[in-house]
XYZ file of C-alpha atoms in Angstrom:
775
model
C -61.521 9.190 26.679
C -57.493 10.317 26.763
C -56.191 9.391 23.107
C -53.265 10.772 22.199
C -52.961 11.180 18.682
C -49.210 8.588 18.012
C -47.320 8.577 15.126
C -45.284 5.605 14.360
C -42.475 5.627 16.532
C -39.386 3.930 15.021
C -36.179 3.785 16.291
C -33.683 4.356 13.362
C -30.703 5.438 11.917
C -31.362 7.848 9.396
C -29.645 11.708 8.693
C -30.483 13.865 11.895
C -33.283 16.347 11.469
C -32.417 19.413 9.350
C -29.408 17.578 7.874
C -29.508 17.151 3.997
C -27.155 14.990 1.610
C -24.524 15.970 -0.399
C -25.223 18.182 -2.771
C -23.359 16.358 -5.706
C -24.880 13.065 -4.727
C -27.285 10.841 -6.233
C -28.853 9.303 -3.526
C -32.889 9.072 -2.118
C -34.668 12.555 -1.750
C -36.772 12.084 1.736
C -39.564 14.564 2.693
C -38.200 16.819 4.991
C -38.579 17.248 9.154
C -37.297 19.216 11.570
C -36.951 20.005 15.250
C -37.703 23.735 16.103
C -34.402 24.912 16.598
C -32.916 22.900 13.297
C -35.915 24.375 11.218
C -34.179 27.488 11.432
C -31.983 26.471 9.423
C -33.495 25.136 6.355
C -33.535 27.045 2.943
C -34.522 25.521 -0.329
C -30.913 27.219 -1.348
C -28.875 25.045 0.382
C -31.351 21.795 0.677
C -30.893 19.788 -2.278
C -33.848 17.690 -1.472
C -35.795 20.605 -1.571
C -36.601 20.431 -5.274
C -37.775 16.843 -5.307
C -40.129 17.810 -2.442
C -41.980 20.864 -4.856
C -45.577 20.671 -5.910
C -46.040 22.118 -8.766
C -49.637 21.194 -8.957
C -52.139 24.558 -7.904
C -55.156 23.626 -6.006
C -58.256 22.935 -8.285
C -61.442 24.816 -7.301
C -64.253 22.170 -6.994
C -67.874 21.567 -6.571
C -70.864 19.266 -5.493
C -74.107 19.601 -7.192
C -76.957 18.361 -4.698
C -78.607 17.300 -7.540
C -76.242 14.622 -8.737
C -75.231 13.372 -5.587
C -75.332 9.278 -5.296
C -76.889 9.053 -2.083
C -80.549 10.325 -0.835
C -78.982 10.786 2.506
C -75.959 12.609 1.821
C -75.624 16.007 2.498
C -73.239 18.694 0.285
C -71.900 22.149 1.289
C -72.068 20.621 5.475
C -69.632 19.033 7.208
C -65.973 18.619 5.820
C -63.997 16.031 6.287
C -60.310 16.056 7.382
C -58.004 12.721 6.677
C -54.827 11.930 8.854
C -52.849 9.721 6.922
C -49.173 8.458 7.547
C -47.538 7.399 4.516
C -44.115 6.173 5.874
C -41.986 6.829 8.411
C -41.525 10.576 9.655
C -37.496 10.281 8.583
C -37.801 7.697 5.498
C -40.710 9.126 3.304
C -39.359 9.253 -0.251
C -40.392 12.645 -1.660
C -41.459 11.068 -5.392
C -42.512 7.719 -5.092
C -40.772 4.255 -5.279
C -40.254 1.078 -6.708
C -42.547 -0.795 -4.511
C -46.177 -0.748 -5.755
C -47.282 -1.653 -2.482
C -48.653 1.580 -0.818
C -51.476 3.522 0.259
C -53.037 4.679 -3.231
C -55.590 6.408 -1.789
C -58.768 6.987 -4.231
C -61.885 8.438 -2.295
C -60.310 12.686 -2.715
C -64.161 13.101 -3.589
C -65.472 12.953 0.274
C -62.553 15.098 1.776
C -61.812 18.211 2.227
C -58.306 18.847 3.631
C -55.540 16.027 3.994
C -53.211 15.885 7.146
C -49.389 14.803 6.146
C -49.105 12.516 9.750
C -45.955 11.492 11.619
C -43.154 13.460 13.449
C -41.784 11.541 16.856
C -39.332 12.326 19.471
C -36.556 10.177 18.102
C -36.519 11.980 14.825
C -38.272 15.361 13.798
C -41.335 17.013 15.474
C -42.260 19.353 12.166
C -42.847 16.965 9.291
C -43.754 18.532 5.671
C -45.837 16.729 3.184
C -43.520 15.125 0.209
C -44.914 16.739 -3.690
C -46.514 13.103 -4.603
C -49.370 13.999 -1.657
C -49.658 17.545 -2.508
C -49.974 17.048 -6.247
C -52.804 14.043 -6.168
C -54.398 16.031 -3.296
C -54.580 19.612 -5.402
C -55.705 17.676 -8.515
C -58.683 16.980 -6.911
C -59.170 19.789 -5.020
C -58.269 18.869 -1.666
C -56.021 20.873 0.609
C -52.642 19.533 2.420
C -51.225 20.163 6.142
C -47.956 19.371 7.341
C -47.757 17.768 11.110
C -46.343 19.824 14.071
C -46.220 16.827 16.234
C -45.337 17.641 20.390
C -45.416 13.960 21.884
C -46.769 12.874 25.352
C -43.460 12.914 27.835
C -43.973 9.172 27.802
C -43.323 8.827 24.347
C -40.195 11.509 24.626
C -41.640 14.867 24.667
C -39.700 17.739 25.818
C -41.522 20.746 27.188
C -38.255 22.952 25.824
C -39.279 22.145 22.577
C -42.972 23.885 22.976
C -40.933 27.057 24.202
C -38.550 26.856 20.812
C -41.736 26.447 18.419
C -43.584 29.391 19.868
C -41.054 32.247 18.696
C -41.842 34.054 15.288
C -38.708 32.808 13.342
C -40.014 29.386 13.431
C -43.288 30.369 12.504
C -41.935 32.104 9.311
C -40.389 28.881 8.639
C -43.491 27.311 8.499
C -44.487 29.504 6.165
C -41.905 29.809 3.834
C -41.622 26.071 3.678
C -45.533 25.663 3.127
C -45.060 28.408 0.273
C -42.189 26.857 -1.165
C -43.451 23.388 -0.990
C -46.886 24.492 -2.535
C -49.286 22.958 0.216
C -51.606 24.841 2.500
C -50.684 24.946 6.578
C -49.830 22.540 9.358
C -51.865 20.338 11.801
C -50.300 21.221 15.234
C -50.766 18.509 18.211
C -49.678 19.898 20.884
C -49.751 16.638 24.268
C -46.361 17.306 26.136
C -47.481 18.177 29.514
C -45.788 20.939 31.665
C -46.930 23.931 30.387
C -48.658 26.923 31.859
C -51.050 29.713 31.044
C -48.131 31.811 29.391
C -46.844 29.061 26.914
C -50.361 28.517 25.983
C -51.038 32.360 25.283
C -48.112 32.157 23.314
C -49.306 29.444 21.524
C -52.440 31.255 20.456
C -50.132 34.498 19.534
C -47.931 32.358 17.348
C -50.793 30.713 15.638
C -52.725 33.844 15.171
C -49.382 35.317 13.327
C -49.206 32.184 11.620
C -52.388 33.233 9.833
C -51.317 36.878 9.063
C -48.929 34.524 6.622
C -50.989 32.817 4.881
C -51.021 29.711 6.556
C -54.193 27.627 7.650
C -53.882 25.862 11.252
C -55.813 23.336 12.749
C -55.365 22.664 16.385
C -55.745 19.453 18.219
C -57.405 19.457 20.975
C -55.333 18.691 23.758
C -53.370 21.844 25.534
C -55.993 23.884 27.305
C -55.732 27.768 27.820
C -54.430 27.074 31.238
C -51.419 25.321 29.505
C -52.049 21.870 30.843
C -53.031 19.054 28.475
C -56.756 17.993 29.179
C -58.576 16.277 26.686
C -61.824 18.303 26.165
C -63.389 15.937 23.735
C -65.679 18.747 22.895
C -65.606 22.760 22.453
C -65.552 24.385 25.631
C -64.261 27.603 27.789
C -61.029 25.916 28.533
C -60.108 25.592 24.783
C -62.021 28.124 22.552
C -59.586 30.651 22.857
C -57.729 27.790 20.513
C -60.391 28.400 17.649
C -60.351 31.857 17.799
C -56.401 31.820 16.963
C -57.014 28.968 14.288
C -58.284 28.056 11.068
C -60.170 24.963 12.566
C -60.203 22.774 15.570
C -59.649 18.763 15.858
C -61.730 17.635 18.890
C -60.651 14.273 20.648
C -62.220 10.847 20.256
C -64.337 10.923 23.511
C -66.802 13.095 22.220
C -70.544 12.800 22.881
C -73.835 13.919 21.240
C -74.473 16.637 23.872
C -71.295 17.690 23.519
C -70.873 18.095 19.818
C -74.641 20.065 20.175
C -72.902 22.414 22.739
C -69.606 22.820 20.762
C -71.818 23.693 17.501
C -73.775 26.298 20.150
C -70.619 27.824 21.053
C -68.867 28.057 17.651
C -71.842 30.298 16.484
C -71.712 32.524 19.410
C -68.088 32.882 18.797
C -69.119 34.114 15.063
C -67.535 30.720 13.924
C -68.727 28.120 11.450
C -69.701 24.722 13.336
C -67.792 23.393 10.571
C -64.617 24.707 11.426
C -64.792 21.860 13.895
C -63.292 18.537 13.094
C -64.987 15.674 15.404
C -62.430 13.329 15.507
C -62.723 8.929 15.454
C -59.769 6.889 15.474
C -59.749 4.026 13.257
C -56.256 2.875 13.052
C -56.713 -0.161 14.794
C -60.206 -1.503 13.462
C -60.783 0.484 10.355
C -64.704 0.133 9.589
C -65.100 -2.240 12.636
C -64.406 0.816 14.792
C -67.924 1.918 17.120
C -69.155 5.460 16.154
C -71.700 7.533 17.357
C -72.927 8.343 13.567
C -76.234 10.060 14.634
C -74.554 12.193 16.860
C -72.274 13.608 14.477
C -74.185 13.279 11.286
C -78.030 12.918 12.335
C -80.213 11.140 9.719
C -82.330 13.410 8.108
C -80.983 16.633 10.009
C -77.871 18.489 9.096
C -74.546 17.909 10.268
C -73.902 18.698 13.679
C -69.901 19.384 13.060
C -67.664 18.457 10.128
C -65.686 15.271 10.722
C -61.912 14.436 11.420
C -60.705 10.625 10.444
C -57.312 9.354 12.074
C -55.302 6.611 10.287
C -57.787 5.446 7.181
C -54.903 4.114 5.947
C -55.685 0.955 8.362
C -57.327 -0.729 4.603
C -53.909 -0.683 3.277
C -52.488 -1.326 6.852
C -54.320 -4.478 7.251
C -54.614 -5.703 3.394
C -53.209 -8.899 2.413
C -52.758 -7.975 -1.027
C -53.804 -5.170 -3.421
C -57.233 -6.698 -3.805
C -57.697 -7.106 -0.461
C -56.876 -3.407 0.252
C -59.130 -2.166 -2.852
C -61.812 -4.441 -1.494
C -61.548 -2.662 1.896
C -61.060 1.007 1.111
C -64.336 0.681 -0.926
C -65.880 -0.639 2.030
C -64.645 2.023 4.183
C -65.364 4.897 1.753
C -68.435 3.578 0.128
C -69.720 1.107 1.641
C -70.741 -2.987 2.001
C -72.151 -2.633 -1.448
C -69.640 -0.953 -3.531
C -72.497 1.748 -4.260
C -72.405 5.014 -3.157
C -76.543 5.124 -3.727
C -77.275 2.147 -1.662
C -75.152 1.833 1.770
C -77.754 -0.435 3.177
C -76.195 -2.501 5.830
C -76.834 -4.272 9.286
C -73.177 -2.580 10.065
C -73.048 0.409 11.934
C -70.415 1.588 9.522
C -72.060 2.297 6.279
C -69.233 4.372 4.489
C -68.718 7.893 4.005
C -70.590 8.041 0.946
C -73.880 8.057 3.443
C -73.022 10.857 4.595
C -71.176 13.344 2.738
C -72.238 14.201 -1.303
C -69.107 13.763 -3.659
C -67.032 16.748 -4.742
C -65.535 16.801 -8.174
C -62.715 19.368 -9.363
C -63.420 18.799 -13.223
C -64.737 22.423 -14.093
C -62.570 23.094 -16.433
C -61.135 21.947 -19.780
C -59.234 20.172 -20.881
C -60.410 17.012 -18.523
C -58.313 13.904 -19.465
C -58.286 10.532 -17.349
C -56.849 7.222 -18.081
C -57.884 5.947 -14.279
C -53.958 5.667 -13.395
C -53.882 5.355 -9.751
C -50.513 5.890 -9.202
C -49.513 3.001 -9.014
C -48.653 -0.593 -10.843
C -46.504 -3.453 -11.500
C -45.761 -1.596 -15.125
C -45.992 1.045 -17.258
C -47.448 1.692 -20.382
C -47.416 4.910 -23.008
C -49.917 4.911 -25.544
C -50.658 1.148 -25.043
C -46.991 0.038 -24.942
C -44.911 -1.418 -22.598
C -42.457 0.735 -21.580
C -41.481 -0.328 -18.013
C -42.075 -3.822 -16.685
C -41.282 -3.740 -12.833
C -43.542 -2.381 -9.998
C -43.925 1.394 -8.583
C -45.617 4.153 -6.890
C -46.413 7.942 -7.659
C -49.462 9.540 -6.820
C -48.079 12.605 -8.794
C -49.086 10.159 -11.735
C -52.519 9.635 -10.526
C -55.703 10.905 -12.506
C -58.700 12.091 -11.066
C -60.275 9.017 -9.698
C -63.936 8.468 -11.146
C -66.563 10.819 -9.216
C -68.671 7.629 -8.521
C -67.539 3.913 -7.590
C -69.752 2.753 -8.692
C -72.985 3.673 -9.965
C -74.551 1.515 -12.663
C -78.010 1.845 -14.083
C -80.303 -0.767 -15.713
C -83.469 -2.473 -15.918
C -81.928 -6.015 -15.920
C -78.927 -7.479 -14.416
C -75.789 -5.103 -14.500
C -72.057 -5.573 -15.333
C -68.749 -4.747 -13.033
C -66.664 -1.876 -12.878
C -63.489 -2.496 -11.771
C -60.169 -0.817 -11.694
C -57.707 -3.078 -13.604
C -54.204 -3.630 -13.189
C -53.341 -6.106 -16.083
C -53.791 -3.383 -18.617
C -53.509 0.329 -19.471
C -53.254 2.746 -22.077
C -51.142 5.130 -19.816
C -49.077 4.050 -16.578
C -50.370 0.900 -14.621
C -54.118 0.140 -14.796
C -57.179 0.767 -16.564
C -60.882 0.832 -16.251
C -62.527 -2.983 -16.678
C -66.387 -3.056 -17.827
C -67.101 -6.897 -17.484
C -70.229 -9.053 -17.114
C -73.235 -10.369 -18.924
C -76.270 -7.741 -18.371
C -79.886 -8.663 -19.421
C -80.031 -4.837 -20.682
C -78.771 -1.950 -21.543
C -76.214 -0.236 -18.333
C -75.311 3.017 -17.776
C -72.144 3.603 -16.080
C -72.109 7.237 -14.368
C -68.239 7.860 -13.634
C -67.699 11.660 -13.007
C -69.571 14.557 -12.476
C -68.238 17.806 -14.313
C -68.664 21.282 -15.021
C -67.285 21.725 -18.615
C -68.701 24.105 -21.041
C -68.924 22.974 -24.622
C -67.821 25.122 -27.273
C -68.259 24.611 -31.312
C -64.756 22.568 -31.396
C -65.291 20.516 -28.421
C -64.144 16.830 -28.607
C -65.221 13.814 -26.733
C -62.610 10.839 -26.999
C -62.735 6.958 -25.646
C -59.510 4.667 -25.878
C -61.112 1.457 -25.609
C -60.125 -2.097 -26.267
C -62.378 -4.976 -27.256
C -65.491 -3.179 -26.687
C -68.759 -4.806 -27.705
C -71.005 -3.466 -30.542
C -72.945 -0.957 -29.495
C -71.189 0.610 -26.560
C -71.553 4.351 -26.357
C -70.226 7.255 -24.402
C -72.979 9.071 -22.441
C -73.292 12.694 -21.151
C -75.705 14.702 -19.186
C -75.781 19.097 -19.015
C -76.657 21.066 -16.668
C -80.210 21.810 -17.907
C -81.358 18.515 -17.204
C -78.332 16.963 -15.027
C -79.755 13.475 -14.840
C -80.651 12.522 -18.235
C -78.181 11.146 -20.239
C -77.685 11.488 -23.996
C -75.921 8.498 -26.026
C -72.853 9.027 -28.232
C -72.737 6.214 -30.477
C -68.591 4.909 -30.780
C -68.291 3.461 -33.728
C -67.475 -0.226 -34.261
C -64.385 -1.551 -33.411
C -61.380 -2.255 -35.937
C -59.179 -4.427 -34.002
C -58.171 -6.764 -30.911
C -55.816 -3.283 -29.659
C -56.412 -0.200 -27.961
C -58.545 2.281 -30.293
C -59.496 5.755 -29.906
C -63.179 6.932 -30.339
C -63.423 10.469 -30.771
C -67.122 12.172 -30.728
C -67.619 15.910 -32.271
C -69.341 17.835 -29.541
C -70.334 21.029 -31.509
C -73.868 20.369 -31.856
C -74.273 20.709 -28.096
C -71.947 24.397 -28.135
C -73.641 26.600 -25.381
C -74.170 23.753 -23.186
C -72.125 22.393 -20.367
C -71.582 18.885 -19.378
C -72.903 17.791 -16.130
C -71.900 13.921 -16.088
C -69.591 11.931 -18.151
C -70.319 8.102 -18.369
C -69.992 5.101 -20.698
C -73.334 2.998 -22.056
C -72.876 -0.721 -22.198
C -75.452 -3.057 -24.351
C -76.570 -6.803 -23.241
C -74.660 -9.356 -23.514
C -71.542 -10.611 -22.376
C -68.681 -7.749 -22.704
C -65.587 -7.409 -21.267
C -63.851 -4.587 -22.378
C -60.807 -2.139 -21.174
C -61.447 2.046 -21.130
C -57.650 2.954 -21.185
C -58.523 7.066 -21.832
C -61.327 9.336 -21.275
C -60.985 13.326 -22.288
C -63.214 16.334 -23.112
C -61.164 18.976 -24.993
C -61.182 21.805 -27.589
C -59.782 22.058 -30.701
C -56.971 19.770 -31.676
C -54.444 18.114 -29.284
C -51.907 20.419 -27.721
C -48.388 19.921 -27.901
C -46.177 21.179 -25.155
C -42.890 23.277 -25.424
C -39.654 20.955 -25.098
C -37.611 20.887 -21.760
C -34.399 22.326 -21.760
C -31.036 22.258 -19.608
C -31.441 18.656 -18.370
C -28.771 18.046 -15.915
C -27.523 15.671 -13.973
C -27.211 17.573 -10.740
C -25.652 13.940 -8.494
C -24.775 10.327 -9.338
C -24.396 7.408 -7.224
C -22.778 4.366 -8.088
C -24.422 1.406 -6.519
C -22.547 -0.879 -8.427
C -20.561 -1.270 -12.076
C -23.810 -1.651 -13.375
C -26.200 0.411 -11.331
C -26.825 3.827 -10.649
C -29.077 6.003 -9.024
C -29.000 9.909 -9.992
C -30.871 13.192 -9.690
C -31.800 15.309 -12.676
C -33.568 18.523 -13.357
C -34.168 20.833 -16.112
C -35.749 23.958 -16.924
C -39.203 24.054 -18.406
C -40.317 25.635 -21.462
C -43.776 26.225 -21.092
C -46.949 25.040 -19.342
C -47.195 21.304 -19.067
C -48.890 18.204 -17.423
C -46.057 16.398 -16.317
C -42.714 15.290 -17.586
C -41.631 11.468 -18.554
C -38.107 10.197 -18.380
C -36.847 7.358 -20.453
C -33.389 5.709 -20.872
C -32.587 5.286 -24.237
C -31.422 1.324 -24.927
C -28.924 0.500 -27.176
C -31.389 -1.553 -29.182
C -32.818 1.676 -30.080
C -35.592 1.561 -27.478
C -36.829 3.210 -24.164
C -37.279 2.441 -21.141
C -39.387 4.314 -18.642
C -37.832 6.191 -15.398
C -40.757 7.753 -13.804
C -42.572 11.104 -14.446
C -43.714 14.138 -12.334
C -44.908 17.814 -12.719
C -42.038 18.714 -11.020
C -38.612 20.561 -12.941
C -36.460 17.451 -10.914
C -36.620 13.833 -11.013
C -35.098 11.015 -9.015
C -34.251 7.817 -10.801
C -33.961 5.680 -8.379
C -32.184 2.577 -10.231
C -30.241 3.379 -13.609
C -29.178 -0.315 -14.936
C -26.420 -0.604 -17.552
C -27.418 -2.737 -20.625
C -24.485 -4.884 -21.447
C -21.503 -3.431 -21.911
C -22.714 -0.032 -22.801
C -20.301 2.927 -22.409
C -22.675 5.695 -21.828
C -26.494 5.929 -20.891
C -28.477 8.580 -22.916
C -31.572 9.755 -20.783
C -34.657 11.933 -22.033
C -37.273 14.139 -20.448
C -40.478 14.338 -22.411
C -43.426 17.128 -21.870
C -46.536 16.122 -21.757
C -49.476 18.216 -22.178
C -52.987 18.066 -20.118
C -54.194 16.435 -23.040
C -51.623 13.998 -23.774
C -49.629 15.891 -26.831
C -45.721 15.616 -26.262
C -42.685 17.444 -27.155
C -39.572 16.427 -28.354
C -37.130 14.825 -25.901
C -34.007 16.957 -23.767
C -31.488 15.031 -23.409
C -28.239 14.324 -21.435
C -25.710 11.421 -20.488
C -24.441 9.737 -18.039
C -21.148 7.191 -18.105
C -20.193 3.772 -16.891
C -16.956 3.110 -15.770
C -15.128 -0.296 -16.409
C -16.313 -3.389 -17.509
C -19.582 -5.141 -15.882
C -18.635 -6.967 -12.371
C -20.701 -9.452 -10.617
C -23.762 -7.752 -8.730
C -27.084 -8.473 -7.411
C -29.624 -8.415 -10.408
C -32.336 -9.063 -8.580
C -31.753 -5.872 -6.273
C -35.015 -3.661 -6.923
C -36.512 -5.641 -9.508
C -40.177 -6.685 -10.394
C -41.209 -9.275 -7.811
C -44.125 -11.262 -7.622
C -45.627 -13.483 -5.102
C -48.102 -16.479 -4.445
C -49.341 -14.574 -1.851
C -48.272 -12.442 1.596
C -49.148 -12.495 5.275
C -50.004 -8.682 5.108
C -49.674 -5.627 3.018
C -46.388 -4.911 4.578
C -44.662 -7.859 3.507
C -45.219 -7.975 -0.013
C -42.652 -9.793 -2.793
C -41.135 -6.524 -3.492
C -38.996 -6.325 0.037
C -37.427 -9.615 -0.873
C -35.528 -7.525 -3.710
C -34.973 -4.095 -1.791
C -31.447 -4.687 -0.549
C -32.801 -4.605 3.013
C -33.053 -7.179 6.084
C -35.408 -5.125 8.162
C -38.493 -6.370 6.319
C -39.304 -9.611 4.725
C -42.241 -11.468 2.191
C -43.853 -13.380 4.005
C -46.724 -16.112 2.952
C -49.610 -18.180 4.002
C -50.349 -19.891 1.092
C -50.627 -23.659 0.318
C -48.527 -22.895 -2.701
C -45.143 -20.596 -1.535
C -43.490 -19.207 -4.618
C -41.241 -15.800 -5.074
C -40.516 -14.582 -8.676
C -38.550 -12.169 -9.892
C -38.149 -10.389 -13.236
C -34.085 -9.416 -14.056
C -35.754 -7.231 -17.207
C -33.487 -9.150 -19.811
C -31.643 -12.500 -19.647
C -28.480 -12.307 -17.934
C -25.667 -14.368 -17.058
C -25.868 -15.747 -13.200
C -23.031 -17.296 -11.392
C -24.711 -18.011 -7.758
C -28.123 -17.475 -5.612
C -28.127 -15.870 -2.235
C -31.348 -16.438 0.175
C -31.752 -14.889 3.460
C -34.001 -16.778 5.809
C -35.848 -15.925 8.692
C -32.550 -15.672 11.235
C -30.910 -13.233 8.885
C -33.915 -10.592 9.751
C -33.307 -11.436 13.288
C -36.135 -13.832 13.860
C -35.624 -17.757 15.317
C -33.708 -20.073 13.626
C -36.616 -22.276 14.191
C -38.377 -20.135 10.878
C -35.758 -20.877 8.550
C -36.728 -22.296 5.422
C -36.051 -26.234 5.355
C -36.799 -27.133 1.994
C -36.972 -25.501 -1.250
C -35.767 -25.163 -4.978
C -34.410 -22.101 -7.268
C -36.519 -22.417 -11.099
C -34.944 -20.330 -13.691
C -35.998 -19.259 -17.485
C -35.024 -16.770 -19.942
C -38.657 -16.416 -21.517
C -42.639 -17.221 -20.353
C -42.434 -19.557 -22.963
C -39.508 -21.570 -21.697
C -39.841 -24.929 -19.264
C -38.444 -24.093 -15.506
C -34.957 -25.963 -15.206
C -33.811 -26.248 -11.342
C -30.364 -25.516 -10.684
C -31.027 -25.601 -6.818
C -32.764 -28.130 -4.421
C -32.354 -27.747 -1.198
C -33.536 -30.129 2.027
C -33.199 -30.059 5.292
C -31.637 -26.243 5.549
C -30.938 -24.864 9.092
C -29.080 -21.628 8.297
C -30.064 -18.155 8.159
C -28.306 -17.389 4.821
C -27.671 -19.796 2.054
C -25.527 -19.690 -1.154
C -25.892 -21.612 -4.074
C -23.532 -21.756 -6.759
C -24.934 -21.860 -10.328
C -23.539 -21.268 -14.064
C -27.496 -19.993 -15.782
C -28.512 -17.469 -18.525
C -32.070 -16.580 -17.168
C -34.357 -13.656 -17.036
C -36.921 -15.109 -14.411
C -35.590 -16.731 -11.536
C -38.719 -18.200 -8.977
C -37.660 -19.277 -5.464
C -40.235 -21.997 -4.766
C -40.757 -23.358 -0.974
C -41.966 -26.949 0.145
C -41.363 -26.652 3.926
C -41.219 -23.577 5.239
C -39.839 -23.608 8.888
C -37.934 -26.118 10.929
C -41.186 -26.395 12.957
C -44.642 -26.899 11.742
C -45.275 -23.153 11.382
C -46.603 -22.911 7.948
C -45.594 -19.230 7.306
C -42.813 -18.840 4.684
C -40.167 -15.939 5.848
C -37.749 -14.608 3.087
C -36.065 -11.437 4.077
C -33.390 -11.158 0.354
C -33.440 -13.419 -2.607
C -30.555 -12.427 -4.253
C -29.105 -13.478 -7.973
C -25.433 -12.624 -8.876
C -24.000 -12.270 -12.119
C -23.323 -9.690 -14.847
């Protein structure tokens, strides 16, 4: 089977590879990408984006206790999993997340060992380095990260000269420099360009051998053979085995057979290599868990794994989803199985879930350990239970270590339902929700750990509306499957409450698992934080030297800017706020790094300047005093599109790429689309503003047929959620691609209601932009 590994091939107009923004600008930094010739010009000292792509999270050690595996069939310490994921196009991959909550926030790190940041194309750049957010999240979970070097087939623009340019020592030196500076482990090399010969293949092997001496790990894709031709072997054979000799691992192409994998294992062992250095490929880009895989040939039931597993494009779960809930359901089905329980992967489907084959690993091997069940995306941001930002966001740098087991609930009666809840949070944009009406005590296993207990060790749980009798549950390594219940005490109110348990009675033991126990009876409880730490909560040293490294004036009332600072000492991350005229603060983002891109700073009223604050946060969530700087506003506020980049929600979406935020991102290259019976799009402007006109960009504004332009719709407004809607705009019989609607209103919330979505019977509403102009 010949199946090329092809990233998204886009015809786009961005900075040319190797080109960077002006050093004094406050523009969006992106992940780095190059051709073999342009990477030679790269240096972190001259690339203003480099600092924003740097990860400060070290690769955490992790372990897997076979005695605590969820699934009896799963095996630990054998086949590993490498995951090839495209988080965005090569040339437009934001360095530090964005204000769009619709993102592939991967959360099943416990099953993978290496993540390949997939991309590269003939028209953009062949070499793609991972951005900082993915490195941060992967490293926090003990997962290695590789960038991608992609030489496309000639049919997709590949040029054999690019390969010849690549196999030179200065290029390999740069690959090593990039990996070391950005903080990731290695590169996935995919050479599919025809026209090579034995000499070029030999040079490629020598390049890889040299790269490994520079401390770079390399994974080779089964395409180019030792003769230089492109010939997928679908196995380790005499035609490609020399590439395994000179690399750390090899990704075998998709057309494998059970007998081919068995012979690959034999050949690898004869070379003195582990069969688990071979990653047998499966392609799930098109069909996800409906893909046909000969699992018994790879992971035979009751026998050792034959090789490791290489997964191509598991983000199908997000790309094919119609909502965040749909994505989370599909991701659970993909990784855990049809029952949402890693211990029970029984199904009539051939796809049982990865939990059926590979035992969970955990990076929780040292204190302090703390999680707020933050997934790295959300519709708001809370700090200490208080709302400090409204509006969507994604930032994997802020993702906590997800629960090891999603979900394992034991009971002699009916079971409660655990879930990740995006309606409330203590820190971040999500929390753990326990709901249901269990008929007996339920024990929820959450985390596998290796945490030694000292005389001053504490366990803390932040909880909202707990039932009487809710307890923490821990087991120790001397009896890892036996839980000890720890009473959390009675609730004293309806808000978030911190319950702290002294573990000194267990000093000298090592915690093997952490969970929760709920009594029988109806409950709907949120867990906002779970922590194990020693002594008092550490307060980190404050940052200093906060500097506005660049500013871009988007309008008279909006800026984007780049901030940098000097760390005062170790910190888990830094949170960036703006101080509002009324004394409150608004969250602008957070990073473990010493640089942050503020995508959107809005002027409040007629303020002449805005104070920005950077607060260091420890691993135990102690907070330093804020370090500050200011930015100035010039002139009086003028009319602007106040809906741009604001929080947007909708009745639904046609798929995961056509969600509400697409209608307020200032671009007509994407859209909001819905097929729901009631069709509405709502924008929160953040505060009540004076509005003068609305602009709606329909299907034709995005290049689609005019027959899909919205025909009948209204625009409603209100200043608070307790106010009734008023309707300043009513339109019937529209045929235009862009419509403008003057109005004189004051409002915070704007809602577009669509009653007839097209000129025909087509049922889909398509809105490329909804603009609300005012000051």
